[in-house]
Coordinates of C-alpha atoms and ligand atoms in Angstrom, one line a residue:
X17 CA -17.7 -94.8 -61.7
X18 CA -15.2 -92.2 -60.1
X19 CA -16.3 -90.9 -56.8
X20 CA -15.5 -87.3 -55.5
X21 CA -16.9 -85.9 -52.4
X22 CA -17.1 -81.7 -51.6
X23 CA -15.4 -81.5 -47.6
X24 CA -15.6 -78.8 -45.7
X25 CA -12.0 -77.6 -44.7
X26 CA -12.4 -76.0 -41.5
X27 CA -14.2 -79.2 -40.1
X28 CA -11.5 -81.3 -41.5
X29 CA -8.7 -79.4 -40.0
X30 CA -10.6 -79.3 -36.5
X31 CA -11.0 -83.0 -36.5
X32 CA -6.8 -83.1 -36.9
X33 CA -6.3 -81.0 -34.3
X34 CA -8.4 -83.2 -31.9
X35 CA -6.7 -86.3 -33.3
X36 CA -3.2 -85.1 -32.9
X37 CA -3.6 -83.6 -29.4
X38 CA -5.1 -86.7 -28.2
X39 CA -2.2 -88.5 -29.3
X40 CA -0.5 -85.9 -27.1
X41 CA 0.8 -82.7 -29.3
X42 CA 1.6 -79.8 -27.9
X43 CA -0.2 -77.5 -30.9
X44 CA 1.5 -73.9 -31.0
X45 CA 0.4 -71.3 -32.9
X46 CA 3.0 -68.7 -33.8
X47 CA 5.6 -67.7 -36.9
X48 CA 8.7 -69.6 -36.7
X49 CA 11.5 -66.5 -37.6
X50 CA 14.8 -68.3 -37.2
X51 CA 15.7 -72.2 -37.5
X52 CA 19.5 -72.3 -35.7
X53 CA 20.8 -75.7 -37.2
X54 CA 23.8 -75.7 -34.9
X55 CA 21.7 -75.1 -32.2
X56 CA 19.1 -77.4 -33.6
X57 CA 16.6 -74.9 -32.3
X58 CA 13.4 -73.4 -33.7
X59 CA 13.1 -69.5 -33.4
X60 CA 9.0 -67.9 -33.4
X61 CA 8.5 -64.4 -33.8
X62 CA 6.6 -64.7 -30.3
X63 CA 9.6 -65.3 -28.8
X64 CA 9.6 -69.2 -28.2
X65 CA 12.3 -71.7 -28.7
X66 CA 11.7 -75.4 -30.0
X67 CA 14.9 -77.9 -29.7
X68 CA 14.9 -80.8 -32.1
X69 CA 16.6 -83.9 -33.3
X70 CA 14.7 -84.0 -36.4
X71 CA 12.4 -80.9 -37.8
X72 CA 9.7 -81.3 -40.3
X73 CA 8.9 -78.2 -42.2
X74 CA 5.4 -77.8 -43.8
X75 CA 5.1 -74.7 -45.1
X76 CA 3.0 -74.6 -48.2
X77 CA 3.8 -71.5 -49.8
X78 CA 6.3 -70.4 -47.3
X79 CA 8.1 -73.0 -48.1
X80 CA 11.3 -71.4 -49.1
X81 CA 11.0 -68.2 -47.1
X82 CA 10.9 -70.9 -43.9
X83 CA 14.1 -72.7 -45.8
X84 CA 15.7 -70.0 -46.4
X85 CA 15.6 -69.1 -42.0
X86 CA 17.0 -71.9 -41.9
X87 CA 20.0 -71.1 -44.0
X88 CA 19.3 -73.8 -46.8
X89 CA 18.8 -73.6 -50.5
X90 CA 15.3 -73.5 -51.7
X91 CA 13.4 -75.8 -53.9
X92 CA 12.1 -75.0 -57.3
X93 CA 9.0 -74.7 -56.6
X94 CA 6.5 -71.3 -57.9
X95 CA 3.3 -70.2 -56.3
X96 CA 0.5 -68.5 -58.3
X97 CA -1.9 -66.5 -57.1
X98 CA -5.0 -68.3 -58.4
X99 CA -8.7 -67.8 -58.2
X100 CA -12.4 -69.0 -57.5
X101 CA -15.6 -67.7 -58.6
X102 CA -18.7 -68.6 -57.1
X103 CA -21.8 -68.2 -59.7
X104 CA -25.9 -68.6 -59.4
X105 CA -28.1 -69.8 -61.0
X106 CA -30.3 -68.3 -63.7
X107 CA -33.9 -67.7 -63.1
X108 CA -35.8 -71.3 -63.0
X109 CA -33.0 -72.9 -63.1
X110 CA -31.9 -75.7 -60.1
X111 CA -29.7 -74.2 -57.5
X112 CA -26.8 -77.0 -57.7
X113 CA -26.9 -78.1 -53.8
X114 CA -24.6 -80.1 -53.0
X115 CA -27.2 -83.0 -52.3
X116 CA -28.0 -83.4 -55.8
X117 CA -24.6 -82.3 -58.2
X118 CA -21.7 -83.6 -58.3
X119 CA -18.1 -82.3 -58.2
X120 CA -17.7 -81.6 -61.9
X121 CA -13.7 -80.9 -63.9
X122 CA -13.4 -80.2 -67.4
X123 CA -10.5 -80.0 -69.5
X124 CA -9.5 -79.6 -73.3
X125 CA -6.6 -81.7 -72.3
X126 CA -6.6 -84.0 -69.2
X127 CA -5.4 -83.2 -65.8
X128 CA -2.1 -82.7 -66.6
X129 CA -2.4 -82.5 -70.4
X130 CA -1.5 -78.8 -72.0
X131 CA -3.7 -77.0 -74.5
X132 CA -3.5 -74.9 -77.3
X133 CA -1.8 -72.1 -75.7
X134 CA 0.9 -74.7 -74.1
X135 CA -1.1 -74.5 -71.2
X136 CA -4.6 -76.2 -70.4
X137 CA -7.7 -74.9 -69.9
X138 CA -8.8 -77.1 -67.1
X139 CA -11.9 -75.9 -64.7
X140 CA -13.2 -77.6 -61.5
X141 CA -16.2 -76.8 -59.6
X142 CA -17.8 -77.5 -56.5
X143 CA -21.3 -77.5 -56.0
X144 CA -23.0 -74.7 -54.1
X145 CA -22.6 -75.6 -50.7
X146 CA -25.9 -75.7 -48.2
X147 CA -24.4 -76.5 -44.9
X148 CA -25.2 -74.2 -41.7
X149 CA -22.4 -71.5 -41.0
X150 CA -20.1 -72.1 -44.5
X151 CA -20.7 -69.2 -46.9
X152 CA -21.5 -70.2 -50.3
X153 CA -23.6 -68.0 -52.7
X154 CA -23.4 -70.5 -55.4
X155 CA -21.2 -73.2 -57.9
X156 CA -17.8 -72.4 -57.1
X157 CA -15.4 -72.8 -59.8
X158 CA -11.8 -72.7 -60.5
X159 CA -9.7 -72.2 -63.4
X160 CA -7.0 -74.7 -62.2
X161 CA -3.2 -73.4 -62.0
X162 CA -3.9 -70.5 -64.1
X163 CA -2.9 -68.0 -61.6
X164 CA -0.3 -65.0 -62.3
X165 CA 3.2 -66.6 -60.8
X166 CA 4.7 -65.1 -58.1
X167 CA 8.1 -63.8 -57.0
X168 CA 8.2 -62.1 -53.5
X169 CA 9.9 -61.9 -50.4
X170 CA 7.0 -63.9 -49.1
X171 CA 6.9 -66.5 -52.2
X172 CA 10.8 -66.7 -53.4
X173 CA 11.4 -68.6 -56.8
X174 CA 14.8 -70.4 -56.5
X175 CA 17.1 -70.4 -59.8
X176 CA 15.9 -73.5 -60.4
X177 CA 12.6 -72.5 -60.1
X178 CA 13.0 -69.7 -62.6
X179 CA 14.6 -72.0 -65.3
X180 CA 12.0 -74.1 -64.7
X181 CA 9.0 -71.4 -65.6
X182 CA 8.3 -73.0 -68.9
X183 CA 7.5 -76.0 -67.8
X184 CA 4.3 -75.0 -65.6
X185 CA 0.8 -75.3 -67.5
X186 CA -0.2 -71.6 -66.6
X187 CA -0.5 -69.5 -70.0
X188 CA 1.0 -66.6 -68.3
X189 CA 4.5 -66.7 -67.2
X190 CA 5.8 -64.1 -66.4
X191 CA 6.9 -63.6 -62.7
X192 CA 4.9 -60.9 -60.6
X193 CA 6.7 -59.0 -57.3
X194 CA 3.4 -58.6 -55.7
X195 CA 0.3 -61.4 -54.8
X196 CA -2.9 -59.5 -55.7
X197 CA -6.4 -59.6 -53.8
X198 CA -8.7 -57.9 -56.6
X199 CA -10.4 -59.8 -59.0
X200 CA -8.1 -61.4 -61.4
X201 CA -10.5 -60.4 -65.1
X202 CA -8.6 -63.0 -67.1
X203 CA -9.2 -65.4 -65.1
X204 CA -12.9 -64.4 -64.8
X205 CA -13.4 -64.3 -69.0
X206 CA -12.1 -67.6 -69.2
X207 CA -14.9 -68.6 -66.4
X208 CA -17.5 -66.7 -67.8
X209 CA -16.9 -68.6 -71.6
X210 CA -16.3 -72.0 -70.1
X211 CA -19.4 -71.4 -68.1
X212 CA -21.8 -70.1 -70.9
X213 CA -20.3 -73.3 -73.1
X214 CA -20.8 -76.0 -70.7
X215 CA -23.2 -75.4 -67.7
X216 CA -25.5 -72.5 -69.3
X217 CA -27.9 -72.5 -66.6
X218 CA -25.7 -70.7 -64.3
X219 CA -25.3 -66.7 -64.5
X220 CA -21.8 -65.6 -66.2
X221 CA -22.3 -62.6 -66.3
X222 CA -22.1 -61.7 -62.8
X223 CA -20.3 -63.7 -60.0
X224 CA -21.5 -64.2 -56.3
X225 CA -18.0 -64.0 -54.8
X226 CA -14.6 -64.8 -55.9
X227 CA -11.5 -65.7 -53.8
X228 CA -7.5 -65.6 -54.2
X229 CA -5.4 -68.0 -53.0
X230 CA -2.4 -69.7 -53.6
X231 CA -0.9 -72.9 -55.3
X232 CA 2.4 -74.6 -54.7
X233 CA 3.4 -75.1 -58.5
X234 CA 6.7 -78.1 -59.0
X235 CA 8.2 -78.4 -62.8
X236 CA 6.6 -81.9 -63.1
X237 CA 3.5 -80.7 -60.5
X238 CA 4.5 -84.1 -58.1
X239 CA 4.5 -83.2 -54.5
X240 CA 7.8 -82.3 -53.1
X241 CA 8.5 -85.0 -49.7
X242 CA 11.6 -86.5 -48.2
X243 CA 15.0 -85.3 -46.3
X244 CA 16.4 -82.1 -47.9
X245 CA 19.5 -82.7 -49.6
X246 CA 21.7 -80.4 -47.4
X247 CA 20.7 -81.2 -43.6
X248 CA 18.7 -84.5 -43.8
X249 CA 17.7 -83.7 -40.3
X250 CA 15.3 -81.4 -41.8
X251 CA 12.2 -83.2 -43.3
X252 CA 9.6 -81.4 -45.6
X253 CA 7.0 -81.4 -47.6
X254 CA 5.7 -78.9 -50.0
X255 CA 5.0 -78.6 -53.7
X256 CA 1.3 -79.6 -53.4
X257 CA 0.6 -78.4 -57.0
X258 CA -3.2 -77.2 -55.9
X259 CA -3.6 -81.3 -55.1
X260 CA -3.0 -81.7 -51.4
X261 CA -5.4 -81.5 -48.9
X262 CA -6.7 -84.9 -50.2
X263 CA -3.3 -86.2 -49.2
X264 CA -2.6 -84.6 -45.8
X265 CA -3.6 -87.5 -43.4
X266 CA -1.2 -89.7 -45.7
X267 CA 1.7 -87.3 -45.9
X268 CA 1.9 -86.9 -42.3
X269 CA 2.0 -90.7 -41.8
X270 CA 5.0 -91.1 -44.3
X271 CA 6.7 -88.1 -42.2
X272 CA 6.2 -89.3 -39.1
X273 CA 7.5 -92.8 -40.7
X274 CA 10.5 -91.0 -41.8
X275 CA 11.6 -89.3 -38.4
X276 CA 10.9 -92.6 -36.3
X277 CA 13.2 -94.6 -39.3
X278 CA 10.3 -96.9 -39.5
X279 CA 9.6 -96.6 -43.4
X280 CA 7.5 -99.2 -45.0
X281 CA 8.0 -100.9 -48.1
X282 CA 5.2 -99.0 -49.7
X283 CA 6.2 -95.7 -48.0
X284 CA 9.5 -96.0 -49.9
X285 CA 7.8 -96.1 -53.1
X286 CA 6.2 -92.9 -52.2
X287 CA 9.2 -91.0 -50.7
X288 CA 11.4 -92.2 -53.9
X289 CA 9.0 -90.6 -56.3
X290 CA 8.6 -87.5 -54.6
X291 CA 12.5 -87.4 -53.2
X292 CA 13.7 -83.7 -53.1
X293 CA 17.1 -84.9 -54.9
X294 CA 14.9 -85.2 -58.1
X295 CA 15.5 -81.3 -58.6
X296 CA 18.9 -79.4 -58.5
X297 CA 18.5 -77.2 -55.6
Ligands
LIG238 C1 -9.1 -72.7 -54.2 C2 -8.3 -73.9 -53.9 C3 -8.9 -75.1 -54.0 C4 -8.2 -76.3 -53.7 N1 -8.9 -77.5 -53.8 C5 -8.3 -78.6 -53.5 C6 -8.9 -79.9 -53.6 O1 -10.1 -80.0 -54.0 N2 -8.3 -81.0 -53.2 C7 -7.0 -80.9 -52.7 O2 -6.4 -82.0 -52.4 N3 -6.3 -79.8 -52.6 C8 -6.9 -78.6 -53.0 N4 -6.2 -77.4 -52.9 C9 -4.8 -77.4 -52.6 C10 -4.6 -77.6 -51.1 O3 -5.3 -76.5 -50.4 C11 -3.1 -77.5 -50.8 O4 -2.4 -78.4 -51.6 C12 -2.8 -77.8 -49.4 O5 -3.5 -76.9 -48.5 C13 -1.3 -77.6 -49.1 O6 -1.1 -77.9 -47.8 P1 0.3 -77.4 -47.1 O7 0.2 -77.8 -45.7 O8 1.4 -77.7 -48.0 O9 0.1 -75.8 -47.2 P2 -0.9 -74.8 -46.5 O10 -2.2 -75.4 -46.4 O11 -0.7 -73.5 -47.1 O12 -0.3 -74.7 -45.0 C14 1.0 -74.1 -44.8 C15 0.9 -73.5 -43.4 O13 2.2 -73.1 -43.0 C16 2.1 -71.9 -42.2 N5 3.3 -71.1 -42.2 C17 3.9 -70.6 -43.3 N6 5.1 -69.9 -42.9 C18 5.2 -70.1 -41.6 C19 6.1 -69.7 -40.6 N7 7.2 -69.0 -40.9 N8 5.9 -70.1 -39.3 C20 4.8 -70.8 -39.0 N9 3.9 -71.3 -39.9 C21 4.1 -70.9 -41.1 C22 0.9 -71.2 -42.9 O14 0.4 -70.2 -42.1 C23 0.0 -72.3 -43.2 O15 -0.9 -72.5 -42.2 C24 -6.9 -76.2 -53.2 C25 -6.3 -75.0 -53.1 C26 -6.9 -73.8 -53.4 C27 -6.2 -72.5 -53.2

């Protein structure tokens, strides 16, 4: 039987800080401005400067803005602005702790199947979380990669990633010049009639909480990881599709592997798949 467990981020991420600075990283915390490539030197808006050989750039999002500093052509990658709602339960019914329901997805069409508007209605939802300090009013759920797609200074869609629009699974496609914070409704209505359908114990008509955040949407949603095709002294990884954190112990290994040239066979493989060169850039 497939196993799935609900982390909690902020745990995660201190237990890799701890790891990496006992293996002796410096950890800065700052926004890099300017990468000079002649120089080989890393620009922050707090006025440091980072000399390297090799640079790895993990931007998420960012991802072309942070390219784009650093005077190379972007990747064809989109970000949307997607959304979670966190839901109760309805009188009587069970609270859906974390100690007794799973991590539930359901789809019309598979995970990366498309639907009957070309895209898919595919929802995932964690259960409502108990644990001291981590605020959760309830079953959180998301209406995967369904968010509005966005073009912005912040988020900037290369030409290839604007030919390559129709090929994402989100239903609405049009490109937006500005990431939004309010409640996205059509997300929500979807929600609400996937929730009434399929798990009618919980309240649709009125959330808990919602949340925006963002995806890193690729044309074939495969990670993007490997030397970029115009300065392979810069290494990055991005493209995450709304999959990543799962992977991010694993991704830094093959990118550390990469910059020490010590690659294994397996590690190949995975940098081959994901290689940057698949896309025009
Ligand atoms: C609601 C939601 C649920 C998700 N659920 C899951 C899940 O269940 N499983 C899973 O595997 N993944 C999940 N994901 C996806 C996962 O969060 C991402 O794939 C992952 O965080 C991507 O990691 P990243 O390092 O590429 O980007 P990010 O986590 O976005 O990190 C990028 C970092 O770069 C920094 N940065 C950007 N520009 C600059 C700059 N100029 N200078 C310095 N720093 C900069 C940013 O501040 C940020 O800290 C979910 C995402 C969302 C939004």
């Amino acid at each position: 039987m497939p196993v799935a467990f609900t982390m909690l981020v902020n745990n995660c991420l201190a237990a890799l800080h701890w790891r990496a600075s006992r293996s002796g990283a410096d950890i800065v915390e700052d926004t890099v401005v300017h990468i000079d490539r002649d120089k080989k030197e890393v620009q922050t808006k707090g006025g440091g400067r980072f000399s390297f050989s090799n640079l790895i750039i993990t931007a998420g999002p960012w991802t072309n803005q942070v390219l784009s500093n650093a005077g190379l052509p972007g990747v064809p990658m989109i970000v949307s602005n997607e959304q979670t709602v966190e839901l109760g339960p309805r009188p009587g019914a069970p609270s859906y702790d974390w100690d007794v329901f799973p991590v539930f997805t359901w789809s019309e069409a598979g995970y990366k199947g498309r639907g009957k508007d070309g895209g898919c209605e595919y929802f995932y939802t964690t259960p409502h979380v108990t644990h001291p300090g981590v605020p959760s009013g309830g079953v959180k759920i998301g209406f995967h990669r369904q968010g509005p797609l966005l073009n912005t200074d912040e988020f900037q869609v290369s030409s290839g990633g604007k030919a390559a629009v129709d090929k994402l699974p989100h239903i609405r496609k049009e490109l937006n010049s500005e990431q939004q914070f309010e409640l996205d409704t059509f997300a929500w209505e979807r929600v609400q009639d996937f929730v009434r359908k399929k798990m009618p114990s919980l309240n649709a008509e009125q959330y808990v909480g919602y949340m925006r955040c963002l995806y890193q949407c690729t044309p074939d949603l495969h990670m993007i990881l490997g030397r970029h095709p115009a300065d392979p002294s810069i290494v990055f990884a991005c493209g995450f599709s709304g999959s990543g954190f799962q992977f991010a112990p694993a991704i830094a290994n093959v990118l550390a592997a990469l910059i020490d040239n010590s690659v294994t066979e397996q590690q190949s493989a995975i940098l081959k798949k994901f290689d940057p060169g698949r896309f025009q850039l």
